[in-house]
Amino acid sequence: MDPILLGAAGFLVVLVLLALRVPIAFALAGMATICTLIFFATKSGDFDLVRAFRPTTTLLFSNTFELIHSYNLSMVPLFIALGHVAYRAGITTDIYHAARIWLARVPGGVAMASVIGCGGFSAITGSSVACASAMGRICVPEMLRFKYDPRLATSSVAAGGTLGSLIPPSVLFIIYGIFTETSINKLFLAGVIPGLLSLAGFVLVIYIWVKRDPSAGPTPDESEVSGGQRSSAALKAWPALLLFVIVIGGIYGGIFTATEAAAISLSITLLVSVLQRRLSFADFKTAMWETVTQTSAIFFIAASAKMFVAFIALTGIAPTLVASVEAAQLAPWLVLAAIVAIYLVMGMFLDPLGIMVLTLPFMVPLVEGMGLDIIWFGVVVVKLLEIGLITPPVGLNVFVISSVVGSQVALEKIFAGILRFLAMDVIVLALLVAFPVLSLLLPNSMWQ
């Protein structure tokens, strides 16, 4: 069977399986195994499954074991554990409470504090959905209590939750770095400015919204706070700020790697939580169990994706795609626009991690063939996946917030509110594409 045809058929069948709600790990591993068997069984002209069994298992399992033994992959459970421990100890919400007090007199201040709190949560956990779920339970009820417009109260947290994809540490950056053999240190640094730019953009959306409609974000009656309260709130938030400084400052200064930063940050978080008596043994056990379950799911998807990547490499479909694009003599901006459109459409329906592992075998060779920077492309991809988390009709973060508020706010209202933040995301994306220096400034100037 023609390898190119087999590769294309395998990819299309995976998309169909995903549309039928088959878990992506099973879809990728299953199709990789079946298609690789067919490839080797028909290689000599006849059809011999027995002969194909050994090379198939050797190829797929060797690639899987290579991934699981990757040193960089060890940072995934470390950062996930860091996020769960910090959340259970209340460290992740300290930035929100500090921002809530400092912005008490600002119209829309609670919504702004929610977005800033999401940024702080993201800087520790690296998970968008976890951020939206955790912060939604804290921030949305408070905004509704203060008579905020339900659209603003819910959509601000749904949008703020997406910052977990871009602000390091980000699980998506880790997986991208492993699958593209790119420096994760540089990817983390590349996400800092775009992440802060997205955060500032969301705050600007809230400011304009409340400026045009003051009733959407009224100032709470109990908004008078003293200087002592402000100082106390700022001091309480120091562990969360310290963790961000350790991860980014340590990597930028060349003091340690991203994996070492994860281990050091987790150790400091455990130490601070115990010394301040903020983490019970029951909370610690819960955090560890959540870490194990979440890490297992990510590892399963990554291992299955590695099998699928091995099959795609076997077919030679990626080099053929690159050669076809080069032969067509398409302008790089046109190819890039097509890539952006593909990610935006897929982001409406599929999980971000699934989209990444499914598309990278095709997109990365294409981007490298055009001479584009692979670090910059990683930031663009993660930003596109971030946009997908709040894009109708699926918008995973929107459904997470909807599950938090229940019948208090209709799903249609959340989607109506999210459109303003979605427009800002598109503006930030355009800036990242037009000005690669926004992504490359820090990684290019880091201490080697």
Coordinates of C-alpha atoms in Angstrom, one line a residue:
M1 CA 0.0 0.0 0.0
D2 CA 1.2 3.5 -0.8
P3 CA 2.8 4.9 2.4
I4 CA 1.5 8.5 1.8
L5 CA -2.0 7.2 1.3
L6 CA -1.8 5.1 4.4
G7 CA -0.5 8.0 6.4
A8 CA -3.3 10.3 5.2
A9 CA -5.9 7.6 5.8
G10 CA -4.6 7.0 9.4
F11 CA -4.8 10.7 10.2
L12 CA -8.3 11.1 8.8
V13 CA -9.5 8.0 10.8
V14 CA -8.1 9.5 14.0
L15 CA -10.1 12.7 13.3
V16 CA -13.2 10.6 12.8
L17 CA -12.6 8.7 16.1
L18 CA -12.1 11.9 18.0
A19 CA -15.4 13.3 16.5
L20 CA -17.0 10.1 17.9
R21 CA -15.6 11.0 21.3
V22 CA -13.1 8.2 21.4
P23 CA -10.3 9.2 23.9
I24 CA -7.4 10.6 22.0
A25 CA -4.9 8.2 23.6
F26 CA -6.8 5.2 22.4
A27 CA -7.4 6.7 18.9
L28 CA -3.7 7.5 18.4
A29 CA -2.3 4.3 19.8
G30 CA -4.8 2.1 18.0
M31 CA -4.4 3.7 14.6
A32 CA -0.6 3.8 15.0
T33 CA -0.5 0.1 15.7
I34 CA -3.0 -0.9 13.0
C35 CA -1.5 1.3 10.3
T36 CA 2.1 0.3 11.1
L37 CA 1.1 -3.4 10.9
I38 CA -0.4 -2.7 7.5
F39 CA 2.7 -0.8 6.4
F40 CA 5.1 -3.7 7.2
A41 CA 2.7 -6.4 6.1
T42 CA 2.4 -5.0 2.6
K43 CA 6.0 -3.8 2.3
S44 CA 7.2 -6.7 0.1
G45 CA 4.2 -6.7 -2.1
D46 CA 2.1 -9.4 -0.4
F47 CA 0.2 -9.3 2.9
D48 CA 1.9 -11.0 5.9
L49 CA 0.8 -9.9 9.3
V50 CA 3.0 -12.4 11.1
R51 CA 6.1 -11.0 9.5
A52 CA 4.9 -7.4 10.3
F53 CA 4.4 -8.0 14.0
R54 CA 8.1 -7.8 15.1
P55 CA 9.1 -4.6 13.3
T56 CA 5.9 -3.0 14.4
T57 CA 6.3 -3.7 18.1
T58 CA 10.0 -2.8 17.9
L59 CA 9.4 0.6 16.3
L60 CA 6.4 1.6 18.4
F61 CA 7.6 0.4 21.8
S62 CA 11.1 1.7 21.3
N63 CA 9.8 5.2 20.6
T64 CA 7.4 5.0 23.6
F65 CA 10.2 3.9 26.0
E66 CA 12.4 6.6 24.7
L67 CA 9.7 9.2 25.6
I68 CA 9.0 7.8 29.0
H69 CA 12.7 7.8 29.9
S70 CA 13.0 11.4 28.8
Y71 CA 14.6 13.6 31.5
N72 CA 12.5 16.6 30.5
L73 CA 9.3 14.6 31.0
S74 CA 10.0 14.4 34.7
M75 CA 9.1 18.1 35.1
V76 CA 5.5 17.3 34.2
P77 CA 4.6 15.5 37.5
L78 CA 6.8 18.0 39.5
F79 CA 5.0 21.1 38.1
I80 CA 1.6 19.4 38.5
A81 CA 2.4 18.5 42.1
L82 CA 3.5 22.0 42.7
G83 CA 0.2 23.3 41.4
H84 CA -1.9 21.0 43.5
V85 CA 0.1 21.5 46.7
A86 CA 0.0 25.3 46.3
Y87 CA -3.7 25.2 45.6
R88 CA -4.5 23.0 48.7
A89 CA -2.3 25.3 50.8
G90 CA -4.1 28.4 49.5
I91 CA -1.0 29.9 48.0
T92 CA -2.4 30.1 44.5
T93 CA -5.3 32.3 45.7
D94 CA -3.2 34.8 47.7
I95 CA -2.4 36.9 44.6
Y96 CA -6.1 37.2 43.9
H97 CA -6.9 38.3 47.5
A98 CA -4.0 40.8 47.4
A99 CA -5.2 42.2 44.0
R100 CA -8.8 42.2 45.3
I101 CA -7.8 44.5 48.2
W102 CA -5.5 46.8 46.2
L103 CA -8.2 47.2 43.5
A104 CA -11.1 47.6 45.9
R105 CA -11.9 51.2 44.9
V106 CA -11.5 50.6 41.1
P107 CA -14.7 50.0 39.1
G108 CA -14.6 46.4 37.9
G109 CA -11.8 45.8 40.3
V110 CA -13.0 42.4 41.4
A111 CA -13.0 41.2 37.8
M112 CA -9.6 42.7 37.3
A113 CA -8.3 41.0 40.4
S114 CA -9.8 37.7 39.2
V115 CA -7.8 37.9 35.9
I116 CA -4.6 38.9 37.9
G117 CA -5.3 36.0 40.3
C118 CA -5.7 33.7 37.3
G119 CA -2.3 34.9 36.1
G120 CA -0.8 34.1 39.4
F121 CA -2.4 30.7 39.6
S122 CA -1.2 30.0 36.1
A123 CA 2.4 30.9 37.0
I124 CA 2.3 28.1 39.6
T125 CA 0.1 25.4 38.1
G126 CA 0.6 25.7 34.4
S127 CA -2.9 24.3 33.7
S128 CA -5.7 26.4 32.1
V129 CA -8.7 24.1 33.0
A130 CA -7.5 23.7 36.6
C131 CA -7.1 27.5 36.9
A132 CA -10.6 28.2 35.5
S133 CA -12.1 25.6 37.8
A134 CA -10.4 26.7 41.0
M135 CA -10.6 30.5 40.5
G136 CA -14.2 30.1 39.3
R137 CA -15.3 28.7 42.6
I138 CA -13.7 31.7 44.4
C139 CA -14.1 34.7 42.2
V140 CA -17.5 34.2 40.3
P141 CA -19.7 33.9 43.5
E142 CA -18.0 37.0 44.9
M143 CA -18.7 39.0 41.8
L144 CA -22.3 37.9 41.6
R145 CA -22.7 38.9 45.3
F146 CA -21.4 42.4 44.4
K147 CA -24.1 42.6 41.6
Y148 CA -21.6 42.3 38.7
D149 CA -23.0 41.6 35.2
P150 CA -23.2 37.8 35.1
R151 CA -21.5 37.9 31.6
L152 CA -18.5 39.8 33.0
A153 CA -18.3 37.8 36.2
T154 CA -18.1 34.4 34.3
S155 CA -16.3 35.3 31.1
S156 CA -13.5 37.2 32.9
V157 CA -12.5 34.0 34.8
A158 CA -13.0 31.8 31.8
A159 CA -10.7 34.0 29.8
G160 CA -8.2 34.4 32.7
G161 CA -8.0 30.7 33.0
T162 CA -6.5 30.4 29.6
L163 CA -3.4 32.2 30.8
G164 CA -2.3 28.8 32.3
S165 CA -1.4 27.7 28.7
L166 CA 1.0 30.6 28.1
I167 CA 2.4 31.8 31.4
P168 CA 5.2 29.4 32.4
P169 CA 5.3 26.7 33.7
S170 CA 3.0 25.4 31.0
V171 CA 2.4 21.7 30.3
L172 CA 1.8 22.5 26.7
F173 CA 5.2 24.1 26.4
I174 CA 6.8 21.0 28.0
I175 CA 5.1 18.6 25.5
Y176 CA 5.9 20.9 22.6
G177 CA 9.5 21.0 23.6
I178 CA 9.8 17.2 24.0
F179 CA 8.1 16.5 20.6
T180 CA 10.0 19.1 18.7
E181 CA 13.3 18.6 20.6
T182 CA 13.3 22.3 21.5
S183 CA 14.8 23.9 24.6
I184 CA 12.0 24.0 27.2
N185 CA 14.0 26.7 29.1
K186 CA 13.7 29.0 26.1
L187 CA 10.0 28.1 25.6
F188 CA 9.2 29.0 29.1
L189 CA 11.0 32.4 28.7
A190 CA 9.3 32.9 25.4
G191 CA 5.9 32.7 27.0
V192 CA 6.5 35.4 29.7
I193 CA 5.9 38.5 27.6
P194 CA 3.0 37.1 25.5
G195 CA 1.4 35.8 28.7
L196 CA 1.7 39.2 30.5
L197 CA 0.5 40.9 27.3
S198 CA -2.6 38.7 27.3
L199 CA -3.2 39.4 31.0
A200 CA -2.9 43.2 30.4
G201 CA -5.3 42.8 27.4
F202 CA -7.9 41.1 29.5
V203 CA -7.7 43.8 32.2
L204 CA -8.1 46.4 29.4
V205 CA -11.2 44.6 28.2
I206 CA -12.7 44.8 31.7
Y207 CA -11.8 48.5 32.1
I208 CA -13.5 49.4 28.7
W209 CA -16.5 47.3 29.5
V210 CA -17.1 48.9 32.9
K211 CA -16.2 52.4 31.6
R212 CA -19.0 52.0 29.0
D213 CA -21.4 50.3 31.4
P214 CA -20.6 51.2 35.1
S215 CA -23.4 48.9 36.3
A216 CA -21.5 45.9 34.9
G217 CA -18.8 46.2 37.6
P218 CA -20.0 48.3 40.5
T219 CA -17.6 49.2 43.3
P220 CA -18.4 47.0 46.4
D221 CA -19.9 48.9 49.4
E222 CA -17.2 47.5 51.7
S223 CA -14.4 48.7 49.4
E224 CA -12.7 50.9 52.0
V225 CA -9.4 49.3 53.0
S226 CA -6.6 50.6 55.1
G227 CA -2.9 50.8 54.2
G228 CA -2.3 48.1 56.8
Q229 CA -4.7 45.7 55.0
R230 CA -2.9 46.4 51.7
S231 CA 0.5 45.7 53.2
S232 CA -0.7 42.6 54.9
A233 CA -2.3 41.3 51.7
A234 CA 0.9 42.0 49.7
L235 CA 3.1 40.2 52.3
K236 CA 0.8 37.2 52.3
A237 CA 1.2 36.8 48.5
W238 CA 5.0 36.6 48.7
P239 CA 5.3 32.8 48.4
A240 CA 3.4 32.8 45.1
L241 CA 5.5 35.6 43.7
L242 CA 8.7 33.9 44.9
L243 CA 7.8 30.7 43.0
F244 CA 7.4 32.7 39.7
V245 CA 10.7 34.5 40.3
I246 CA 12.5 31.2 41.0
V247 CA 11.2 29.5 37.9
I248 CA 11.7 32.5 35.5
G249 CA 14.7 34.2 37.2
G250 CA 16.6 30.9 37.7
I251 CA 16.1 29.8 34.1
Y252 CA 16.9 33.3 32.6
G253 CA 20.0 33.6 34.7
G254 CA 21.2 30.2 33.7
I255 CA 21.2 29.1 37.4
F256 CA 19.2 25.9 36.8
T257 CA 17.2 24.1 34.2
A258 CA 13.4 24.0 34.0
T259 CA 13.3 20.5 35.6
E260 CA 15.5 21.7 38.5
A261 CA 13.3 24.8 38.8
A262 CA 10.3 22.5 39.2
A263 CA 11.9 20.4 41.9
I264 CA 13.2 23.5 43.8
S265 CA 9.8 25.2 43.6
L266 CA 8.0 22.1 44.8
S267 CA 10.4 21.8 47.8
I268 CA 9.9 25.4 48.8
T269 CA 6.2 25.2 48.5
L270 CA 6.1 22.1 50.7
L271 CA 8.4 23.8 53.2
V272 CA 6.4 27.1 53.3
S273 CA 3.1 25.2 53.5
V274 CA 4.3 23.1 56.5
L275 CA 5.9 26.0 58.3
Q276 CA 2.8 28.2 58.0
R277 CA 0.6 25.3 58.8
R278 CA -1.4 25.7 55.7
L279 CA -1.3 22.1 54.5
S280 CA -2.8 19.2 56.4
F281 CA -1.7 15.6 55.8
A282 CA -5.2 14.9 54.3
D283 CA -4.7 17.8 51.8
F284 CA -1.2 16.5 51.0
K285 CA -2.6 13.1 50.2
T286 CA -5.3 14.6 48.0
A287 CA -2.8 16.7 46.1
M288 CA -0.5 13.7 45.5
W289 CA -3.5 11.6 44.3
E290 CA -4.6 14.3 41.9
T291 CA -1.0 14.6 40.7
V292 CA -0.8 10.9 39.9
T293 CA -4.1 10.8 38.0
Q294 CA -3.4 13.9 36.0
T295 CA 0.2 12.9 35.2
S296 CA -0.9 9.4 34.2
A297 CA -3.4 10.8 31.7
I298 CA -0.8 13.2 30.2
F299 CA 1.8 10.4 30.0
F300 CA -0.7 8.1 28.3
I301 CA -1.6 10.7 25.7
A302 CA 2.1 11.5 25.1
A303 CA 3.1 7.9 24.8
S304 CA 0.3 7.2 22.3
A305 CA 1.2 10.4 20.4
K306 CA 4.8 9.2 20.2
M307 CA 3.6 6.0 18.6
F308 CA 1.6 7.9 16.1
V309 CA 4.6 10.2 15.3
A310 CA 6.7 7.1 14.6
F311 CA 4.1 5.9 12.2
I312 CA 3.8 9.3 10.4
A313 CA 7.6 9.4 10.1
L314 CA 7.6 5.9 8.6
T315 CA 5.2 7.0 5.8
G316 CA 7.2 10.0 4.8
I317 CA 4.1 12.1 4.6
A318 CA 5.6 15.2 6.3
P319 CA 8.5 15.6 3.9
T320 CA 6.1 15.1 1.0
L321 CA 3.9 17.8 2.4
V322 CA 6.8 20.2 2.7
A323 CA 8.0 19.4 -0.8
S324 CA 4.4 20.0 -2.1
V325 CA 4.2 23.4 -0.4
E326 CA 7.7 24.4 -1.7
A327 CA 6.7 23.3 -5.2
A328 CA 3.6 25.4 -5.1
Q329 CA 5.7 28.4 -4.3
L330 CA 3.2 29.8 -1.8
A331 CA 4.1 32.9 0.2
P332 CA 5.1 32.1 3.8
W333 CA 2.4 34.4 5.2
L334 CA -0.2 32.5 3.2
V335 CA 1.0 29.1 4.6
L336 CA 1.1 30.6 8.1
A337 CA -2.4 32.0 7.7
A338 CA -3.6 28.5 6.7
I339 CA -1.9 27.0 9.8
V340 CA -3.5 29.5 12.0
A341 CA -6.9 28.8 10.5
I342 CA -6.4 25.0 11.0
Y343 CA -5.6 25.5 14.7
L344 CA -8.5 27.9 15.3
V345 CA -11.0 25.5 13.7
M346 CA -9.6 22.4 15.6
G347 CA -9.5 24.4 18.8
M348 CA -13.3 24.8 18.6
F349 CA -13.8 21.1 19.0
L350 CA -10.7 19.3 20.4
D351 CA -8.6 19.3 23.5
P352 CA -5.5 21.5 23.3
L353 CA -3.0 18.7 24.2
G354 CA -4.7 16.4 21.6
I355 CA -4.5 19.0 18.9
M356 CA -0.8 19.6 19.6
V357 CA 0.4 16.0 19.5
L358 CA -1.8 15.3 16.5
T359 CA -0.6 18.2 14.3
L360 CA 3.1 18.8 15.3
P361 CA 4.4 15.9 13.0
F362 CA 3.0 17.8 10.0
M363 CA 3.3 21.5 11.1
V364 CA 6.9 21.6 12.5
P365 CA 8.6 20.3 9.3
L366 CA 6.5 22.8 7.3
V367 CA 7.5 25.7 9.5
E368 CA 11.1 24.7 9.6
G369 CA 11.0 24.4 5.8
M370 CA 9.9 28.1 5.6
G371 CA 12.8 29.1 7.8
L372 CA 10.6 30.3 10.7
D373 CA 11.8 30.2 14.3
I374 CA 10.5 27.1 16.0
I375 CA 10.5 28.8 19.5
W376 CA 8.3 31.6 18.1
F377 CA 6.1 29.1 16.4
G378 CA 5.6 27.2 19.7
V379 CA 4.3 30.4 21.4
V380 CA 1.9 31.0 18.4
V381 CA 0.6 27.4 18.6
V382 CA 0.1 27.6 22.4
K383 CA -1.7 31.0 22.0
L384 CA -3.9 29.5 19.3
L385 CA -4.7 26.5 21.6
E386 CA -5.4 29.0 24.4
I387 CA -7.9 30.8 22.2
G388 CA -9.6 27.5 21.4
L389 CA -10.4 27.1 25.2
I390 CA -12.9 29.9 25.0
T391 CA -14.1 29.6 21.4
P392 CA -17.7 28.5 20.7
P393 CA -19.2 26.0 20.3
V394 CA -17.0 23.9 22.7
G395 CA -14.8 26.3 24.6
L396 CA -13.7 24.0 27.4
N397 CA -13.1 26.8 29.9
V398 CA -16.5 28.2 29.3
F399 CA -18.1 24.8 30.1
V400 CA -15.9 24.5 33.2
I401 CA -17.2 27.9 34.5
S402 CA -20.8 26.9 33.5
S403 CA -20.4 23.8 35.7
V404 CA -19.2 25.9 38.6
V405 CA -22.1 28.5 38.5
G406 CA -24.8 25.9 37.6
S407 CA -28.2 27.5 36.8
Q408 CA -27.2 30.9 38.1
V409 CA -25.8 32.0 34.7
A410 CA -27.0 30.5 31.4
L411 CA -24.3 29.1 29.1
E412 CA -25.4 31.5 26.4
K413 CA -24.6 34.5 28.6
I414 CA -21.1 33.2 29.3
F415 CA -20.4 32.8 25.6
A416 CA -21.9 36.3 25.0
G417 CA -19.4 37.8 27.5
I418 CA -16.4 35.8 26.2
L419 CA -16.6 37.3 22.8
R420 CA -15.0 40.5 24.0
F421 CA -12.1 38.6 25.5
L422 CA -11.9 36.5 22.4
A423 CA -11.5 39.7 20.3
M424 CA -8.6 40.8 22.5
D425 CA -7.0 37.3 22.1
V426 CA -7.1 37.8 18.4
I427 CA -5.4 41.2 18.7
V428 CA -2.6 39.7 20.9
L429 CA -2.2 36.8 18.4
A430 CA -1.8 39.3 15.6
L431 CA 0.9 41.1 17.5
L432 CA 2.7 37.9 18.3
V433 CA 2.7 36.9 14.6
A434 CA 3.6 40.4 13.4
F435 CA 6.4 41.0 16.0
P436 CA 8.2 37.8 16.8
V437 CA 10.6 39.8 19.1
L438 CA 7.8 39.8 21.7
S439 CA 8.3 36.0 22.0
L440 CA 12.1 35.9 21.3
L441 CA 13.4 38.8 23.4
L442 CA 13.9 36.8 26.6
P443 CA 15.1 33.5 25.2
N444 CA 17.6 35.2 22.9
S445 CA 19.0 37.2 25.8
M446 CA 19.1 34.4 28.5
W447 CA 22.3 33.4 30.1
Q448 CA 23.6 30.4 28.2

